């Protein structure tokens, strides 16, 4: 079983290279100051989200970042997987499936009613992995976003 460890402030330097690698793979900018600013509150214990290290805490092989919210429709506290990254060298070994299997159980124990994740419409590999872990598309919903900060 792949370990999940709640990341803390002293894990920032272990997280930053993985976040930068994920952004590079997605073709996104990876500004160090912005990444630090986004991660710091999560690592300091804000109630709005958390980051878990995947694998050994001193040498993690990935991470999963979550945000938390409240949903009347879901019946209470919800979570959203904002980012999940596993180092390229260890992908394809079932680690993602393990994480997606154990994370919901751990979060349900903390009172979460639902866990969401957003993927690209054409990402068949992610859709297959998520459906095997019992995530279901909300075909009656479309997420729209208004960016308040640019």
CSV table of C-alpha atoms in Angstrom, one decimal:
chain,number,residue,atom,x,y,z
A,1,UNK,CA,0.0,0.0,0.0
A,2,UNK,CA,1.4,3.4,-1.0
A,3,UNK,CA,1.6,5.7,2.0
A,4,UNK,CA,-0.2,9.1,2.1
A,5,UNK,CA,1.2,11.6,4.5
A,6,UNK,CA,-0.3,15.0,5.2
A,7,UNK,CA,2.3,17.6,4.0
A,8,UNK,CA,3.5,20.3,6.3
A,9,UNK,CA,5.4,23.5,5.9
A,10,UNK,CA,8.8,21.8,6.0
A,11,UNK,CA,7.7,19.7,3.0
A,12,UNK,CA,7.6,22.7,0.7
A,13,UNK,CA,11.0,22.1,-0.9
A,14,UNK,CA,10.1,18.5,-1.6
A,15,UNK,CA,6.8,19.6,-3.2
A,16,UNK,CA,7.9,22.5,-5.4
A,17,UNK,CA,9.9,20.4,-7.9
A,18,UNK,CA,7.0,18.0,-8.3
A,19,UNK,CA,4.5,20.8,-8.8
A,20,UNK,CA,6.9,22.4,-11.4
A,21,UNK,CA,7.2,19.0,-13.2
A,22,UNK,CA,3.5,18.6,-13.4
A,23,UNK,CA,3.0,22.1,-14.7
A,24,UNK,CA,5.8,21.5,-17.3
A,25,UNK,CA,4.1,18.3,-18.5
A,26,UNK,CA,0.8,20.1,-18.9
A,27,UNK,CA,2.5,23.0,-20.8
A,28,UNK,CA,1.7,25.5,-18.0
A,29,UNK,CA,3.9,28.2,-16.5
A,30,UNK,CA,5.6,27.3,-13.2
A,31,UNK,CA,6.4,30.5,-11.5
A,32,UNK,CA,8.2,29.6,-8.2
A,33,UNK,CA,6.8,32.6,-6.2
A,34,UNK,CA,3.2,31.8,-7.3
A,35,UNK,CA,3.6,28.1,-6.5
A,36,UNK,CA,5.0,28.9,-3.0
A,37,UNK,CA,2.1,31.4,-2.4
A,38,UNK,CA,-0.5,28.8,-3.4
A,39,UNK,CA,1.0,25.9,-1.4
A,40,UNK,CA,2.0,27.7,1.8
A,41,UNK,CA,-1.5,28.0,3.3
A,42,UNK,CA,-2.3,24.4,2.5
A,43,UNK,CA,0.9,23.3,4.3
A,44,UNK,CA,0.3,25.6,7.2
A,45,UNK,CA,-3.1,23.9,8.0
A,46,UNK,CA,-5.7,26.1,6.4
A,47,UNK,CA,-9.2,24.5,6.6
A,48,UNK,CA,-9.7,25.2,2.9
A,49,UNK,CA,-7.5,22.4,1.6
A,50,UNK,CA,-4.6,20.0,2.1
A,51,UNK,CA,-1.7,18.4,0.3
A,52,UNK,CA,-0.7,14.7,0.8
A,53,UNK,CA,2.7,13.3,-0.1
A,54,UNK,CA,2.5,10.0,-2.0
A,55,UNK,CA,5.1,7.5,-0.9
A,56,UNK,CA,7.9,7.9,1.6
A,57,UNK,CA,7.6,11.3,3.3
A,58,UNK,CA,11.4,12.1,3.0
A,59,UNK,CA,11.5,11.0,-0.7
A,60,UNK,CA,7.9,11.3,-2.0
A,61,UNK,CA,7.1,10.0,-5.5
A,62,UNK,CA,4.1,12.3,-5.9
A,63,UNK,CA,1.5,14.4,-4.3
A,64,UNK,CA,-2.3,15.1,-4.3
A,65,UNK,CA,-3.6,18.5,-3.6
A,66,UNK,CA,-7.2,19.0,-2.3
A,67,UNK,CA,-9.5,21.8,-1.7
A,68,UNK,CA,-12.6,21.7,0.6
A,69,UNK,CA,-16.0,23.2,0.3
A,70,UNK,CA,-19.6,22.9,1.4
A,71,UNK,CA,-22.4,21.6,-0.8
A,72,UNK,CA,-26.1,21.5,0.0
A,73,UNK,CA,-26.7,19.2,-2.9
A,74,UNK,CA,-24.0,16.7,-1.7
A,75,UNK,CA,-25.2,17.0,1.9
A,76,UNK,CA,-22.2,18.7,3.5
A,77,UNK,CA,-18.5,18.9,3.3
A,78,UNK,CA,-17.0,18.1,-0.1
A,79,UNK,CA,-13.4,17.7,-1.4
A,80,UNK,CA,-12.0,18.4,-4.8
A,81,UNK,CA,-8.8,16.9,-6.1
A,82,UNK,CA,-7.1,19.9,-7.6
A,83,UNK,CA,-3.9,18.2,-8.7
A,84,UNK,CA,-2.4,14.8,-8.5
A,85,UNK,CA,1.0,14.0,-9.7
A,86,UNK,CA,3.1,10.9,-9.7
A,87,UNK,CA,6.7,11.0,-10.9
A,88,UNK,CA,7.0,9.8,-14.5
A,89,UNK,CA,9.6,7.1,-13.6
A,90,UNK,CA,7.1,5.2,-11.4
A,91,UNK,CA,3.9,5.7,-13.3
A,92,UNK,CA,2.0,2.7,-14.6
A,93,UNK,CA,2.5,0.6,-11.5
A,94,UNK,CA,-1.0,1.1,-10.0
A,95,UNK,CA,0.1,3.9,-7.6
A,96,UNK,CA,-2.6,6.3,-8.8
A,97,UNK,CA,-5.3,3.6,-8.4
A,98,UNK,CA,-4.1,2.9,-4.8
A,99,UNK,CA,-4.2,6.7,-4.0
A,100,UNK,CA,-7.7,7.1,-5.5
A,101,UNK,CA,-8.8,4.0,-3.6
A,102,UNK,CA,-7.5,5.0,-0.2
A,103,UNK,CA,-7.9,8.7,-0.2
A,104,UNK,CA,-11.8,8.7,-0.3
A,105,UNK,CA,-11.9,6.3,2.6
A,106,UNK,CA,-9.6,8.5,4.7
A,107,UNK,CA,-11.6,11.6,3.8
A,108,UNK,CA,-15.0,10.0,4.5
A,109,UNK,CA,-13.6,9.3,8.0
A,110,UNK,CA,-13.1,13.0,8.3
A,111,UNK,CA,-16.7,13.8,7.4
A,112,UNK,CA,-16.5,14.4,3.6
A,113,UNK,CA,-19.7,13.5,1.7
A,114,UNK,CA,-18.3,13.7,-1.9
A,115,UNK,CA,-15.0,13.9,-3.7
A,116,UNK,CA,-14.7,15.6,-7.1
A,117,UNK,CA,-12.0,15.7,-9.8
A,118,UNK,CA,-11.9,17.6,-13.1
A,119,UNK,CA,-10.2,16.1,-16.1
A,120,UNK,CA,-9.9,17.0,-19.7
A,121,UNK,CA,-12.8,15.9,-21.9
A,122,UNK,CA,-10.5,13.9,-24.1
A,123,UNK,CA,-8.3,12.3,-21.4
A,124,UNK,CA,-9.4,8.7,-21.9
A,125,UNK,CA,-6.6,7.3,-19.7
A,126,UNK,CA,-7.7,9.4,-16.7
A,127,UNK,CA,-11.4,8.7,-17.3
A,128,UNK,CA,-10.7,4.9,-17.3
A,129,UNK,CA,-8.6,5.1,-14.1
A,130,UNK,CA,-11.3,7.2,-12.4
A,131,UNK,CA,-14.2,5.0,-13.5
A,132,UNK,CA,-12.4,1.9,-12.1
A,133,UNK,CA,-12.3,3.8,-8.8
A,134,UNK,CA,-16.1,4.5,-9.0
A,135,UNK,CA,-15.9,8.2,-9.9
A,136,UNK,CA,-18.8,9.0,-12.2
A,137,UNK,CA,-19.3,11.8,-14.7
A,138,UNK,CA,-21.9,14.4,-13.7
A,139,UNK,CA,-23.4,14.5,-17.1
A,140,UNK,CA,-26.2,16.9,-16.0
A,141,UNK,CA,-23.6,19.5,-14.8
A,142,UNK,CA,-21.2,21.8,-16.6
A,143,UNK,CA,-18.6,23.7,-14.6
A,144,UNK,CA,-18.3,27.4,-15.5
A,145,UNK,CA,-15.7,29.6,-13.9
A,146,UNK,CA,-15.3,33.4,-13.4
A,147,UNK,CA,-11.7,34.2,-12.6
A,148,UNK,CA,-11.5,36.9,-9.9
A,149,UNK,CA,-7.8,37.3,-10.0
A,150,UNK,CA,-5.6,37.4,-13.0
